mmCIF file with all atom_site columns, C-alpha atoms in Angstrom:
data_model
loop_
_atom_site.group_PDB
_atom_site.id
_atom_site.type_symbol
_atom_site.label_atom_id
_atom_site.label_alt_id
_atom_site.label_comp_id
_atom_site.label_asym_id
_atom_site.label_entity_id
_atom_site.label_seq_id
_atom_site.pdbx_PDB_ins_code
_atom_site.Cartn_x
_atom_site.Cartn_y
_atom_site.Cartn_z
_atom_site.occupancy
_atom_site.B_iso_or_equiv
_atom_site.pdbx_formal_charge
_atom_site.auth_seq_id
_atom_site.auth_comp_id
_atom_site.auth_asym_id
_atom_site.auth_atom_id
_atom_site.pdbx_PDB_model_num
ATOM 1   C CA . ASP A 1 1   ? 9.671   -34.095 -64.494  1.00 64.00 ? 1   ASP A CA 1
ATOM 2   C CA . ALA A 1 2   ? 7.870   -30.891 -65.428  1.00 84.00 ? 2   ALA A CA 1
ATOM 3   C CA . GLY A 1 3   ? 6.816   -30.529 -69.007  1.00 95.00 ? 3   GLY A CA 1
ATOM 4   C CA . VAL A 1 4   ? 6.595   -27.393 -71.115  1.00 97.00 ? 4   VAL A CA 1
ATOM 5   C CA . ILE A 1 5   ? 4.650   -24.772 -69.187  1.00 98.00 ? 5   ILE A CA 1
ATOM 6   C CA . GLN A 1 6   ? 2.611   -22.111 -70.935  1.00 98.00 ? 6   GLN A CA 1
ATOM 7   C CA . SER A 1 7   ? 0.749   -19.168 -69.476  1.00 97.00 ? 7   SER A CA 1
ATOM 8   C CA . PRO A 1 8   ? -1.904  -18.014 -69.496  1.00 97.00 ? 8   PRO A CA 1
ATOM 9   C CA . ARG A 1 9   ? -4.055  -20.993 -70.510  1.00 97.00 ? 9   ARG A CA 1
ATOM 10  C CA . HIS A 1 10  ? -6.784  -18.687 -71.724  1.00 97.00 ? 10  HIS A CA 1
ATOM 11  C CA . GLU A 1 11  ? -6.690  -15.069 -72.798  1.00 97.00 ? 11  GLU A CA 1
ATOM 12  C CA . VAL A 1 12  ? -9.602  -12.937 -73.902  1.00 97.00 ? 12  VAL A CA 1
ATOM 13  C CA . THR A 1 13  ? -8.887  -9.385  -74.928  1.00 96.00 ? 13  THR A CA 1
ATOM 14  C CA . GLU A 1 14  ? -10.161 -6.662  -77.179  1.00 96.00 ? 14  GLU A CA 1
ATOM 15  C CA . MET A 1 15  ? -8.872  -5.851  -80.609  1.00 96.00 ? 15  MET A CA 1
ATOM 16  C CA . GLY A 1 16  ? -5.917  -3.482  -80.549  1.00 96.00 ? 16  GLY A CA 1
ATOM 17  C CA . GLN A 1 17  ? -4.592  -4.622  -77.185  1.00 97.00 ? 17  GLN A CA 1
ATOM 18  C CA . GLU A 1 18  ? -1.137  -6.057  -76.688  1.00 97.00 ? 18  GLU A CA 1
ATOM 19  C CA . VAL A 1 19  ? -1.009  -9.761  -75.920  1.00 98.00 ? 19  VAL A CA 1
ATOM 20  C CA . THR A 1 20  ? 1.955   -11.577 -74.386  1.00 98.00 ? 20  THR A CA 1
ATOM 21  C CA . LEU A 1 21  ? 2.141   -15.359 -74.261  1.00 98.00 ? 21  LEU A CA 1
ATOM 22  C CA . ARG A 1 22  ? 4.732   -17.076 -72.112  1.00 98.00 ? 22  ARG A CA 1
ATOM 23  C CA . CYS A 1 23  ? 6.575   -20.358 -72.272  1.00 98.00 ? 23  CYS A CA 1
ATOM 24  C CA . LYS A 1 24  ? 8.957   -22.234 -70.027  1.00 98.00 ? 24  LYS A CA 1
ATOM 25  C CA . PRO A 1 25  ? 10.651  -25.089 -71.908  1.00 97.00 ? 25  PRO A CA 1
ATOM 26  C CA . ILE A 1 26  ? 11.826  -28.339 -70.395  1.00 96.00 ? 26  ILE A CA 1
ATOM 27  C CA . SER A 1 27  ? 15.108  -27.869 -68.586  1.00 94.00 ? 27  SER A CA 1
ATOM 28  C CA . GLY A 1 28  ? 18.058  -28.889 -70.770  1.00 91.00 ? 28  GLY A CA 1
ATOM 29  C CA . HIS A 1 29  ? 16.212  -28.561 -74.050  1.00 92.00 ? 29  HIS A CA 1
ATOM 30  C CA . ASP A 1 30  ? 18.006  -26.325 -76.528  1.00 90.00 ? 30  ASP A CA 1
ATOM 31  C CA . TYR A 1 31  ? 15.283  -25.930 -79.145  1.00 91.00 ? 31  TYR A CA 1
ATOM 32  C CA . LEU A 1 32  ? 12.070  -23.970 -78.627  1.00 95.00 ? 32  LEU A CA 1
ATOM 33  C CA . PHE A 1 33  ? 9.206   -23.743 -81.098  1.00 95.00 ? 33  PHE A CA 1
ATOM 34  C CA . TRP A 1 34  ? 6.078   -21.562 -81.272  1.00 97.00 ? 34  TRP A CA 1
ATOM 35  C CA . TYR A 1 35  ? 3.065   -22.918 -83.174  1.00 97.00 ? 35  TYR A CA 1
ATOM 36  C CA . ARG A 1 36  ? -0.420  -21.658 -83.906  1.00 97.00 ? 36  ARG A CA 1
ATOM 37  C CA . GLN A 1 37  ? -3.409  -23.975 -84.382  1.00 96.00 ? 37  GLN A CA 1
ATOM 38  C CA . THR A 1 38  ? -6.689  -23.027 -86.033  1.00 94.00 ? 38  THR A CA 1
ATOM 39  C CA . MET A 1 39  ? -9.464  -25.027 -87.645  1.00 90.00 ? 39  MET A CA 1
ATOM 40  C CA . MET A 1 40  ? -8.881  -23.338 -90.975  1.00 90.00 ? 40  MET A CA 1
ATOM 41  C CA . ARG A 1 41  ? -5.087  -23.518 -91.189  1.00 90.00 ? 41  ARG A CA 1
ATOM 42  C CA . GLY A 1 42  ? -4.232  -26.424 -88.920  1.00 90.00 ? 42  GLY A CA 1
ATOM 43  C CA . LEU A 1 43  ? -0.914  -26.396 -87.079  1.00 93.00 ? 43  LEU A CA 1
ATOM 44  C CA . GLU A 1 44  ? 1.511   -23.712 -88.251  1.00 93.00 ? 44  GLU A CA 1
ATOM 45  C CA . LEU A 1 45  ? 5.108   -23.207 -87.128  1.00 94.00 ? 45  LEU A CA 1
ATOM 46  C CA . LEU A 1 46  ? 5.652   -19.529 -86.366  1.00 96.00 ? 46  LEU A CA 1
ATOM 47  C CA . ILE A 1 47  ? 9.264   -19.382 -85.203  1.00 95.00 ? 47  ILE A CA 1
ATOM 48  C CA . TYR A 1 48  ? 11.900  -21.518 -83.563  1.00 93.00 ? 48  TYR A CA 1
ATOM 49  C CA . PHE A 1 49  ? 14.991  -20.881 -81.475  1.00 93.00 ? 49  PHE A CA 1
ATOM 50  C CA . ASN A 1 50  ? 18.194  -22.800 -80.908  1.00 90.00 ? 50  ASN A CA 1
ATOM 51  C CA . ASN A 1 51  ? 20.219  -21.897 -77.834  1.00 92.00 ? 51  ASN A CA 1
ATOM 52  C CA . ASN A 1 52  ? 18.060  -18.776 -77.403  1.00 94.00 ? 52  ASN A CA 1
ATOM 53  C CA . VAL A 1 53  ? 18.798  -17.538 -80.944  1.00 94.00 ? 53  VAL A CA 1
ATOM 54  C CA . PRO A 1 54  ? 15.961  -17.270 -83.494  1.00 94.00 ? 54  PRO A CA 1
ATOM 55  C CA . ILE A 1 55  ? 16.730  -19.626 -86.374  1.00 90.00 ? 55  ILE A CA 1
ATOM 56  C CA . ASP A 1 56  ? 13.672  -19.427 -88.598  1.00 90.00 ? 56  ASP A CA 1
ATOM 57  C CA . ASP A 1 57  ? 10.901  -16.856 -88.266  1.00 93.00 ? 57  ASP A CA 1
ATOM 58  C CA . SER A 1 58  ? 9.479   -17.348 -91.750  1.00 91.00 ? 58  SER A CA 1
ATOM 59  C CA . GLY A 1 59  ? 6.163   -18.462 -90.275  1.00 92.00 ? 59  GLY A CA 1
ATOM 60  C CA . MET A 1 60  ? 5.534   -15.267 -88.335  1.00 95.00 ? 60  MET A CA 1
ATOM 61  C CA . PRO A 1 61  ? 2.461   -13.840 -90.043  1.00 89.00 ? 61  PRO A CA 1
ATOM 62  C CA . GLU A 1 62  ? 3.380   -10.156 -89.933  1.00 86.00 ? 62  GLU A CA 1
ATOM 63  C CA . ASP A 1 63  ? 5.225   -7.477  -88.052  1.00 91.00 ? 63  ASP A CA 1
ATOM 64  C CA . ARG A 1 64  ? 2.597   -7.396  -85.344  1.00 96.00 ? 64  ARG A CA 1
ATOM 65  C CA . PHE A 1 65  ? 4.074   -10.662 -84.090  1.00 97.00 ? 65  PHE A CA 1
ATOM 66  C CA . SER A 1 66  ? 7.378   -10.833 -82.259  1.00 97.00 ? 66  SER A CA 1
ATOM 67  C CA . ALA A 1 67  ? 9.100   -13.503 -80.187  1.00 98.00 ? 67  ALA A CA 1
ATOM 68  C CA . LYS A 1 68  ? 11.984  -13.403 -77.781  1.00 97.00 ? 68  LYS A CA 1
ATOM 69  C CA . MET A 1 69  ? 13.999  -15.853 -75.778  1.00 97.00 ? 69  MET A CA 1
ATOM 70  C CA . PRO A 1 70  ? 16.054  -13.902 -73.235  1.00 97.00 ? 70  PRO A CA 1
ATOM 71  C CA . ASN A 1 71  ? 17.371  -17.044 -71.564  1.00 95.00 ? 71  ASN A CA 1
ATOM 72  C CA . ALA A 1 72  ? 17.209  -20.825 -71.789  1.00 95.00 ? 72  ALA A CA 1
ATOM 73  C CA . SER A 1 73  ? 14.196  -21.093 -69.507  1.00 96.00 ? 73  SER A CA 1
ATOM 74  C CA . PHE A 1 74  ? 11.824  -18.476 -70.860  1.00 97.00 ? 74  PHE A CA 1
ATOM 75  C CA . SER A 1 75  ? 10.304  -17.281 -74.107  1.00 98.00 ? 75  SER A CA 1
ATOM 76  C CA . THR A 1 76  ? 7.544   -14.859 -75.051  1.00 98.00 ? 76  THR A CA 1
ATOM 77  C CA . LEU A 1 77  ? 5.357   -14.408 -78.082  1.00 98.00 ? 77  LEU A CA 1
ATOM 78  C CA . LYS A 1 78  ? 3.887   -10.940 -78.371  1.00 98.00 ? 78  LYS A CA 1
ATOM 79  C CA . ILE A 1 79  ? 1.131   -9.628  -80.603  1.00 97.00 ? 79  ILE A CA 1
ATOM 80  C CA . GLN A 1 80  ? 0.767   -5.864  -80.856  1.00 97.00 ? 80  GLN A CA 1
ATOM 81  C CA . PRO A 1 81  ? -1.775  -4.719  -81.855  1.00 96.00 ? 81  PRO A CA 1
ATOM 82  C CA . SER A 1 82  ? -3.986  -7.814  -81.720  1.00 96.00 ? 82  SER A CA 1
ATOM 83  C CA . GLU A 1 83  ? -6.728  -8.482  -84.274  1.00 96.00 ? 83  GLU A CA 1
ATOM 84  C CA . PRO A 1 84  ? -9.706  -10.894 -84.253  1.00 96.00 ? 84  PRO A CA 1
ATOM 85  C CA . ARG A 1 85  ? -8.003  -13.069 -86.902  1.00 95.00 ? 85  ARG A CA 1
ATOM 86  C CA . ASP A 1 86  ? -5.226  -13.786 -84.394  1.00 97.00 ? 86  ASP A CA 1
ATOM 87  C CA . SER A 1 87  ? -7.674  -15.854 -82.366  1.00 97.00 ? 87  SER A CA 1
ATOM 88  C CA . ALA A 1 88  ? -6.204  -19.354 -82.135  1.00 97.00 ? 88  ALA A CA 1
ATOM 89  C CA . VAL A 1 89  ? -4.518  -21.794 -79.810  1.00 97.00 ? 89  VAL A CA 1
ATOM 90  C CA . TYR A 1 90  ? -0.820  -21.031 -79.486  1.00 98.00 ? 90  TYR A CA 1
ATOM 91  C CA . PHE A 1 91  ? 1.535   -23.842 -78.553  1.00 98.00 ? 91  PHE A CA 1
ATOM 92  C CA . CYS A 1 92  ? 5.088   -23.816 -77.352  1.00 97.00 ? 92  CYS A CA 1
ATOM 93  C CA . ALA A 1 93  ? 7.268   -26.921 -77.752  1.00 96.00 ? 93  ALA A CA 1
ATOM 94  C CA . SER A 1 94  ? 10.836  -27.788 -76.842  1.00 94.00 ? 94  SER A CA 1
ATOM 95  C CA . SER A 1 95  ? 13.292  -30.495 -77.787  1.00 91.00 ? 95  SER A CA 1
ATOM 96  C CA . ILE A 1 96  ? 16.879  -31.622 -77.462  1.00 87.00 ? 96  ILE A CA 1
ATOM 97  C CA . GLY A 1 97  ? 18.666  -31.243 -80.735  1.00 75.00 ? 97  GLY A CA 1
ATOM 98  C CA . THR A 1 98  ? 22.394  -31.034 -80.319  1.00 61.00 ? 98  THR A CA 1
ATOM 99  C CA . GLY A 1 99  ? 25.071  -32.951 -82.120  1.00 56.00 ? 99  GLY A CA 1
ATOM 100 C CA . VAL A 1 100 ? 25.028  -35.067 -85.250  1.00 51.00 ? 100 VAL A CA 1
ATOM 101 C CA . MET A 1 101 ? 21.757  -36.717 -84.274  1.00 54.00 ? 101 MET A CA 1
ATOM 102 C CA . SER A 1 102 ? 20.005  -33.397 -84.102  1.00 60.00 ? 102 SER A CA 1
ATOM 103 C CA . GLY A 1 103 ? 16.396  -33.678 -85.076  1.00 65.00 ? 103 GLY A CA 1
ATOM 104 C CA . ASN A 1 104 ? 15.739  -37.273 -84.090  1.00 77.00 ? 104 ASN A CA 1
ATOM 105 C CA . GLN A 1 105 ? 14.318  -36.319 -80.713  1.00 83.00 ? 105 GLN A CA 1
ATOM 106 C CA . PRO A 1 106 ? 10.603  -35.573 -80.369  1.00 89.00 ? 106 PRO A CA 1
ATOM 107 C CA . GLN A 1 107 ? 9.236   -32.168 -79.596  1.00 92.00 ? 107 GLN A CA 1
ATOM 108 C CA . HIS A 1 108 ? 7.413   -31.842 -76.290  1.00 94.00 ? 108 HIS A CA 1
ATOM 109 C CA . PHE A 1 109 ? 4.383   -29.576 -76.355  1.00 97.00 ? 109 PHE A CA 1
ATOM 110 C CA . GLY A 1 110 ? 2.775   -27.448 -73.707  1.00 97.00 ? 110 GLY A CA 1
ATOM 111 C CA . ASP A 1 111 ? -1.010  -27.421 -73.323  1.00 97.00 ? 111 ASP A CA 1
ATOM 112 C CA . GLY A 1 112 ? -1.306  -24.151 -75.199  1.00 97.00 ? 112 GLY A CA 1
ATOM 113 C CA . THR A 1 113 ? -2.826  -20.721 -74.744  1.00 98.00 ? 113 THR A CA 1
ATOM 114 C CA . ARG A 1 114 ? -6.323  -20.291 -76.140  1.00 97.00 ? 114 ARG A CA 1
ATOM 115 C CA . LEU A 1 115 ? -6.431  -16.705 -77.375  1.00 98.00 ? 115 LEU A CA 1
ATOM 116 C CA . SER A 1 116 ? -9.647  -14.925 -78.237  1.00 97.00 ? 116 SER A CA 1
ATOM 117 C CA . ILE A 1 117 ? -9.535  -11.417 -79.680  1.00 97.00 ? 117 ILE A CA 1
ATOM 118 C CA . LEU A 1 118 ? -12.913 -9.679  -79.587  1.00 96.00 ? 118 LEU A CA 1
ATOM 119 C CA . ALA B 2 1   ? 10.528  -29.592 -100.246 1.00 75.00 ? 1   ALA B CA 1
ATOM 120 C CA . GLN B 2 2   ? 9.247   -31.713 -97.401  1.00 81.00 ? 2   GLN B CA 1
ATOM 121 C CA . SER B 2 3   ? 5.565   -32.527 -97.080  1.00 89.00 ? 3   SER B CA 1
ATOM 122 C CA . VAL B 2 4   ? 3.267   -34.949 -95.351  1.00 94.00 ? 4   VAL B CA 1
ATOM 123 C CA . ALA B 2 5   ? -0.260  -35.988 -96.250  1.00 96.00 ? 5   ALA B CA 1
ATOM 124 C CA . GLN B 2 6   ? -2.959  -37.503 -94.097  1.00 97.00 ? 6   GLN B CA 1
ATOM 125 C CA . PRO B 2 7   ? -5.617  -38.385 -96.652  1.00 96.00 ? 7   PRO B CA 1
ATOM 126 C CA . GLU B 2 8   ? -8.444  -39.016 -94.169  1.00 96.00 ? 8   GLU B CA 1
ATOM 127 C CA . ASP B 2 9   ? -9.964  -36.218 -92.110  1.00 96.00 ? 9   ASP B CA 1
ATOM 128 C CA . GLN B 2 10  ? -11.719 -38.774 -89.933  1.00 98.00 ? 10  GLN B CA 1
ATOM 129 C CA . VAL B 2 11  ? -11.484 -42.490 -89.253  1.00 98.00 ? 11  VAL B CA 1
ATOM 130 C CA . ASN B 2 12  ? -14.312 -44.350 -87.559  1.00 98.00 ? 12  ASN B CA 1
ATOM 131 C CA . VAL B 2 13  ? -13.775 -47.732 -85.960  1.00 98.00 ? 13  VAL B CA 1
ATOM 132 C CA . ALA B 2 14  ? -15.617 -49.916 -83.483  1.00 98.00 ? 14  ALA B CA 1
ATOM 133 C CA . GLU B 2 15  ? -14.033 -50.660 -80.134  1.00 98.00 ? 15  GLU B CA 1
ATOM 134 C CA . GLY B 2 16  ? -12.010 -53.844 -80.268  1.00 97.00 ? 16  GLY B CA 1
ATOM 135 C CA . ASN B 2 17  ? -11.413 -53.639 -84.006  1.00 98.00 ? 17  ASN B CA 1
ATOM 136 C CA . PRO B 2 18  ? -8.007  -52.872 -85.514  1.00 97.00 ? 18  PRO B CA 1
ATOM 137 C CA . LEU B 2 19  ? -7.367  -49.305 -86.575  1.00 97.00 ? 19  LEU B CA 1
ATOM 138 C CA . THR B 2 20  ? -5.152  -47.675 -89.196  1.00 98.00 ? 20  THR B CA 1
ATOM 139 C CA . VAL B 2 21  ? -4.454  -43.983 -89.634  1.00 98.00 ? 21  VAL B CA 1
ATOM 140 C CA . LYS B 2 22  ? -2.692  -43.255 -92.903  1.00 98.00 ? 22  LYS B CA 1
ATOM 141 C CA . CYS B 2 23  ? 0.291   -41.008 -93.590  1.00 98.00 ? 23  CYS B CA 1
ATOM 142 C CA . THR B 2 24  ? 2.416   -40.490 -96.671  1.00 97.00 ? 24  THR B CA 1
ATOM 143 C CA . TYR B 2 25  ? 5.428   -38.224 -96.896  1.00 95.00 ? 25  TYR B CA 1
ATOM 144 C CA . SER B 2 26  ? 7.781   -36.537 -99.305  1.00 91.00 ? 26  SER B CA 1
ATOM 145 C CA . VAL B 2 27  ? 11.336  -35.680 -98.329  1.00 86.00 ? 27  VAL B CA 1
ATOM 146 C CA . SER B 2 28  ? 14.700  -35.807 -100.026 1.00 82.00 ? 28  SER B CA 1
ATOM 147 C CA . GLY B 2 29  ? 16.983  -38.390 -98.527  1.00 82.00 ? 29  GLY B CA 1
ATOM 148 C CA . ASN B 2 30  ? 16.140  -40.456 -95.483  1.00 83.00 ? 30  ASN B CA 1
ATOM 149 C CA . PRO B 2 31  ? 13.255  -39.208 -93.348  1.00 87.00 ? 31  PRO B CA 1
ATOM 150 C CA . TYR B 2 32  ? 12.687  -38.904 -89.652  1.00 90.00 ? 32  TYR B CA 1
ATOM 151 C CA . LEU B 2 33  ? 8.995   -39.663 -89.051  1.00 93.00 ? 33  LEU B CA 1
ATOM 152 C CA . PHE B 2 34  ? 6.846   -39.019 -86.005  1.00 95.00 ? 34  PHE B CA 1
ATOM 153 C CA . TRP B 2 35  ? 3.302   -39.606 -84.790  1.00 97.00 ? 35  TRP B CA 1
ATOM 154 C CA . TYR B 2 36  ? 1.638   -37.375 -82.222  1.00 97.00 ? 36  TYR B CA 1
ATOM 155 C CA . VAL B 2 37  ? -1.779  -37.502 -80.551  1.00 97.00 ? 37  VAL B CA 1
ATOM 156 C CA . GLN B 2 38  ? -3.828  -34.541 -79.343  1.00 97.00 ? 38  GLN B CA 1
ATOM 157 C CA . TYR B 2 39  ? -6.655  -34.868 -76.836  1.00 96.00 ? 39  TYR B CA 1
ATOM 158 C CA . PRO B 2 40  ? -9.192  -32.046 -76.404  1.00 94.00 ? 40  PRO B CA 1
ATOM 159 C CA . ASN B 2 41  ? -7.748  -28.917 -74.825  1.00 92.00 ? 41  ASN B CA 1
ATOM 160 C CA . ARG B 2 42  ? -4.286  -30.456 -74.609  1.00 95.00 ? 42  ARG B CA 1
ATOM 161 C CA . GLY B 2 43  ? -1.010  -30.122 -76.477  1.00 96.00 ? 43  GLY B CA 1
ATOM 162 C CA . LEU B 2 44  ? 0.347   -32.714 -78.873  1.00 97.00 ? 44  LEU B CA 1
ATOM 163 C CA . GLN B 2 45  ? 1.819   -35.778 -77.222  1.00 96.00 ? 45  GLN B CA 1
ATOM 164 C CA . PHE B 2 46  ? 4.571   -37.856 -78.805  1.00 95.00 ? 46  PHE B CA 1
ATOM 165 C CA . LEU B 2 47  ? 3.552   -41.435 -79.654  1.00 96.00 ? 47  LEU B CA 1
ATOM 166 C CA . LEU B 2 48  ? 6.404   -42.931 -81.644  1.00 96.00 ? 48  LEU B CA 1
ATOM 167 C CA . LYS B 2 49  ? 9.136   -42.221 -84.172  1.00 94.00 ? 49  LYS B CA 1
ATOM 168 C CA . TYR B 2 50  ? 11.045  -43.844 -86.990  1.00 93.00 ? 50  TYR B CA 1
ATOM 169 C CA . ILE B 2 51  ? 14.665  -42.839 -87.363  1.00 88.00 ? 51  ILE B CA 1
ATOM 170 C CA . THR B 2 52  ? 16.402  -45.895 -88.775  1.00 85.00 ? 52  THR B CA 1
ATOM 171 C CA . GLY B 2 53  ? 16.435  -49.662 -88.438  1.00 86.00 ? 53  GLY B CA 1
ATOM 172 C CA . ASP B 2 54  ? 13.415  -51.920 -88.081  1.00 89.00 ? 54  ASP B CA 1
ATOM 173 C CA . ASN B 2 55  ? 10.522  -50.775 -90.245  1.00 92.00 ? 55  ASN B CA 1
ATOM 174 C CA . LEU B 2 56  ? 7.977   -51.625 -87.549  1.00 95.00 ? 56  LEU B CA 1
ATOM 175 C CA . VAL B 2 57  ? 8.116   -49.145 -84.713  1.00 96.00 ? 57  VAL B CA 1
ATOM 176 C CA . LYS B 2 58  ? 6.295   -49.633 -81.418  1.00 95.00 ? 58  LYS B CA 1
ATOM 177 C CA . GLY B 2 59  ? 5.179   -46.732 -79.292  1.00 94.00 ? 59  GLY B CA 1
ATOM 178 C CA . SER B 2 60  ? 2.990   -45.643 -76.427  1.00 91.00 ? 60  SER B CA 1
ATOM 179 C CA . TYR B 2 61  ? -0.485  -46.984 -75.590  1.00 92.00 ? 61  TYR B CA 1
ATOM 180 C CA . GLY B 2 62  ? -0.111  -50.061 -77.810  1.00 95.00 ? 62  GLY B CA 1
ATOM 181 C CA . PHE B 2 63  ? 0.319   -48.104 -81.029  1.00 97.00 ? 63  PHE B CA 1
ATOM 182 C CA . GLU B 2 64  ? 2.749   -49.086 -83.740  1.00 97.00 ? 64  GLU B CA 1
ATOM 183 C CA . ALA B 2 65  ? 3.658   -47.765 -87.166  1.00 97.00 ? 65  ALA B CA 1
ATOM 184 C CA . GLU B 2 66  ? 5.172   -49.306 -90.247  1.00 96.00 ? 66  GLU B CA 1
ATOM 185 C CA . PHE B 2 67  ? 7.702   -47.445 -92.349  1.00 95.00 ? 67  PHE B CA 1
ATOM 186 C CA . ASN B 2 68  ? 7.458   -48.327 -96.044  1.00 95.00 ? 68  ASN B CA 1
ATOM 187 C CA . LYS B 2 69  ? 10.135  -46.634 -98.078  1.00 93.00 ? 69  LYS B CA 1
ATOM 188 C CA . SER B 2 70  ? 8.888   -47.736 -101.483 1.00 94.00 ? 70  SER B CA 1
ATOM 189 C CA . GLN B 2 71  ? 5.414   -46.390 -100.784 1.00 95.00 ? 71  GLN B CA 1
ATOM 190 C CA . THR B 2 72  ? 6.720   -43.417 -98.764  1.00 95.00 ? 72  THR B CA 1
ATOM 191 C CA . SER B 2 73  ? 4.206   -44.236 -96.066  1.00 97.00 ? 73  SER B CA 1
ATOM 192 C CA . PHE B 2 74  ? 4.198   -44.383 -92.294  1.00 97.00 ? 74  PHE B CA 1
ATOM 193 C CA . HIS B 2 75  ? 0.764   -45.645 -91.261  1.00 98.00 ? 75  HIS B CA 1
ATOM 194 C CA . LEU B 2 76  ? -0.226  -45.748 -87.602  1.00 98.00 ? 76  LEU B CA 1
ATOM 195 C CA . LYS B 2 77  ? -1.836  -48.950 -86.385  1.00 98.00 ? 77  LYS B CA 1
ATOM 196 C CA . LYS B 2 78  ? -3.295  -50.578 -83.305  1.00 98.00 ? 78  LYS B CA 1
ATOM 197 C CA . PRO B 2 79  ? -4.583  -54.164 -83.135  1.00 97.00 ? 79  PRO B CA 1
ATOM 198 C CA . SER B 2 80  ? -7.558  -53.397 -80.890  1.00 97.00 ? 80  SER B CA 1
ATOM 199 C CA . ALA B 2 81  ? -9.027  -49.901 -80.580  1.00 97.00 ? 81  ALA B CA 1
ATOM 200 C CA . LEU B 2 82  ? -10.256 -48.410 -77.305  1.00 97.00 ? 82  LEU B CA 1
ATOM 201 C CA . VAL B 2 83  ? -12.837 -45.664 -76.873  1.00 97.00 ? 83  VAL B CA 1
ATOM 202 C CA . SER B 2 84  ? -10.118 -43.730 -75.048  1.00 97.00 ? 84  SER B CA 1
ATOM 203 C CA . ASP B 2 85  ? -8.044  -43.715 -78.266  1.00 97.00 ? 85  ASP B CA 1
ATOM 204 C CA . SER B 2 86  ? -10.495 -41.206 -79.742  1.00 97.00 ? 86  SER B CA 1
ATOM 205 C CA . ALA B 2 87  ? -8.402  -38.113 -80.461  1.00 97.00 ? 87  ALA B CA 1
ATOM 206 C CA . LEU B 2 88  ? -6.702  -36.125 -83.209  1.00 97.00 ? 88  LEU B CA 1
ATOM 207 C CA . TYR B 2 89  ? -3.601  -37.772 -84.671  1.00 98.00 ? 89  TYR B CA 1
ATOM 208 C CA . PHE B 2 90  ? -0.787  -35.966 -86.460  1.00 97.00 ? 90  PHE B CA 1
ATOM 209 C CA . CYS B 2 91  ? 1.968   -37.371 -88.637  1.00 97.00 ? 91  CYS B CA 1
ATOM 210 C CA . ALA B 2 92  ? 5.161   -35.315 -88.987  1.00 94.00 ? 92  ALA B CA 1
ATOM 211 C CA . VAL B 2 93  ? 8.328   -35.548 -91.054  1.00 91.00 ? 93  VAL B CA 1
ATOM 212 C CA . ARG B 2 94  ? 11.721  -33.920 -91.344  1.00 84.00 ? 94  ARG B CA 1
ATOM 213 C CA . LYS B 2 95  ? 14.788  -34.642 -93.347  1.00 71.00 ? 95  LYS B CA 1
ATOM 214 C CA . GLY B 2 96  ? 16.990  -37.133 -91.551  1.00 65.00 ? 96  GLY B CA 1
ATOM 215 C CA . TYR B 2 97  ? 20.649  -37.152 -90.724  1.00 60.00 ? 97  TYR B CA 1
ATOM 216 C CA . GLY B 2 98  ? 22.392  -34.185 -92.233  1.00 57.00 ? 98  GLY B CA 1
ATOM 217 C CA . GLY B 2 99  ? 19.254  -32.140 -92.565  1.00 56.00 ? 99  GLY B CA 1
ATOM 218 C CA . ALA B 2 100 ? 19.879  -28.441 -92.281  1.00 56.00 ? 100 ALA B CA 1
ATOM 219 C CA . THR B 2 101 ? 16.878  -27.645 -90.173  1.00 64.00 ? 101 THR B CA 1
ATOM 220 C CA . ASN B 2 102 ? 15.190  -28.998 -87.077  1.00 70.00 ? 102 ASN B CA 1
ATOM 221 C CA . LYS B 2 103 ? 11.743  -28.072 -88.376  1.00 81.00 ? 103 LYS B CA 1
ATOM 222 C CA . LEU B 2 104 ? 9.030   -30.688 -88.365  1.00 87.00 ? 104 LEU B CA 1
ATOM 223 C CA . ILE B 2 105 ? 6.418   -30.620 -91.100  1.00 90.00 ? 105 ILE B CA 1
ATOM 224 C CA . PHE B 2 106 ? 3.040   -31.702 -89.710  1.00 93.00 ? 106 PHE B CA 1
ATOM 225 C CA . GLY B 2 107 ? 0.115   -33.217 -91.544  1.00 94.00 ? 107 GLY B CA 1
ATOM 226 C CA . THR B 2 108 ? -3.374  -31.783 -91.259  1.00 94.00 ? 108 THR B CA 1
ATOM 227 C CA . GLY B 2 109 ? -4.421  -34.334 -88.677  1.00 96.00 ? 109 GLY B CA 1
ATOM 228 C CA . THR B 2 110 ? -6.870  -37.246 -88.650  1.00 97.00 ? 110 THR B CA 1
ATOM 229 C CA . LEU B 2 111 ? -9.688  -37.419 -86.150  1.00 97.00 ? 111 LEU B CA 1
ATOM 230 C CA . LEU B 2 112 ? -10.057 -40.957 -84.824  1.00 98.00 ? 112 LEU B CA 1
ATOM 231 C CA . ALA B 2 113 ? -13.484 -41.808 -83.462  1.00 98.00 ? 113 ALA B CA 1
ATOM 232 C CA . VAL B 2 114 ? -13.847 -45.151 -81.685  1.00 97.00 ? 114 VAL B CA 1
ATOM 233 C CA . GLN B 2 115 ? -17.433 -46.221 -81.103  1.00 96.00 ? 115 GLN B CA 1
ATOM 234 C CA . PRO B 2 116 ? -18.284 -48.376 -78.071  1.00 95.00 ? 116 PRO B CA 1
#
């Protein structure tokens, strides 16, 4: 059973460039989460979707960040323009969360995209 | 507001000794509690969860955790540590049944170092 797949695994780019991170959730999962991990700030939730609809984007740092989920099997996180302080590991996670027991299922994480902005 | 605290940045233990990684939480109502482990250059992996029922929860790789409602704690334990258990461990909480959001609140993580 394939897990959450993220691409690319590593991205190095120059300040000001557009960066697009990609995620394929586990088939059948209806929740998708984007996280950012840094040494200074730990693990931060950026945004999450339910059935392809953004539910909470309060963690998105600023307007340079945007996320989309055009269908149940694909999501993107875009940074435009990128800045050195965006350097971090970005994780995508998915979970099943339907019905009255919503929320008692674990989130399954991808292996992340290590982003370096020079 | 929901929160979770992992009071130790690092825990050191000798191989073969028991280990405990501490977690305390704050949430209104009944909590759903989770432990995850992260190995270098990997995503977080689910270890175990407490939803309801027995306070002692058993999970992957021989780990277990004890839910203590009066102390609002959910400490992770293992009777005999292995060098391969060395990793970063995260506790997470969300409001239980009836909670309006599916967001998990993660702790800051505890680095477990098992010496041979």
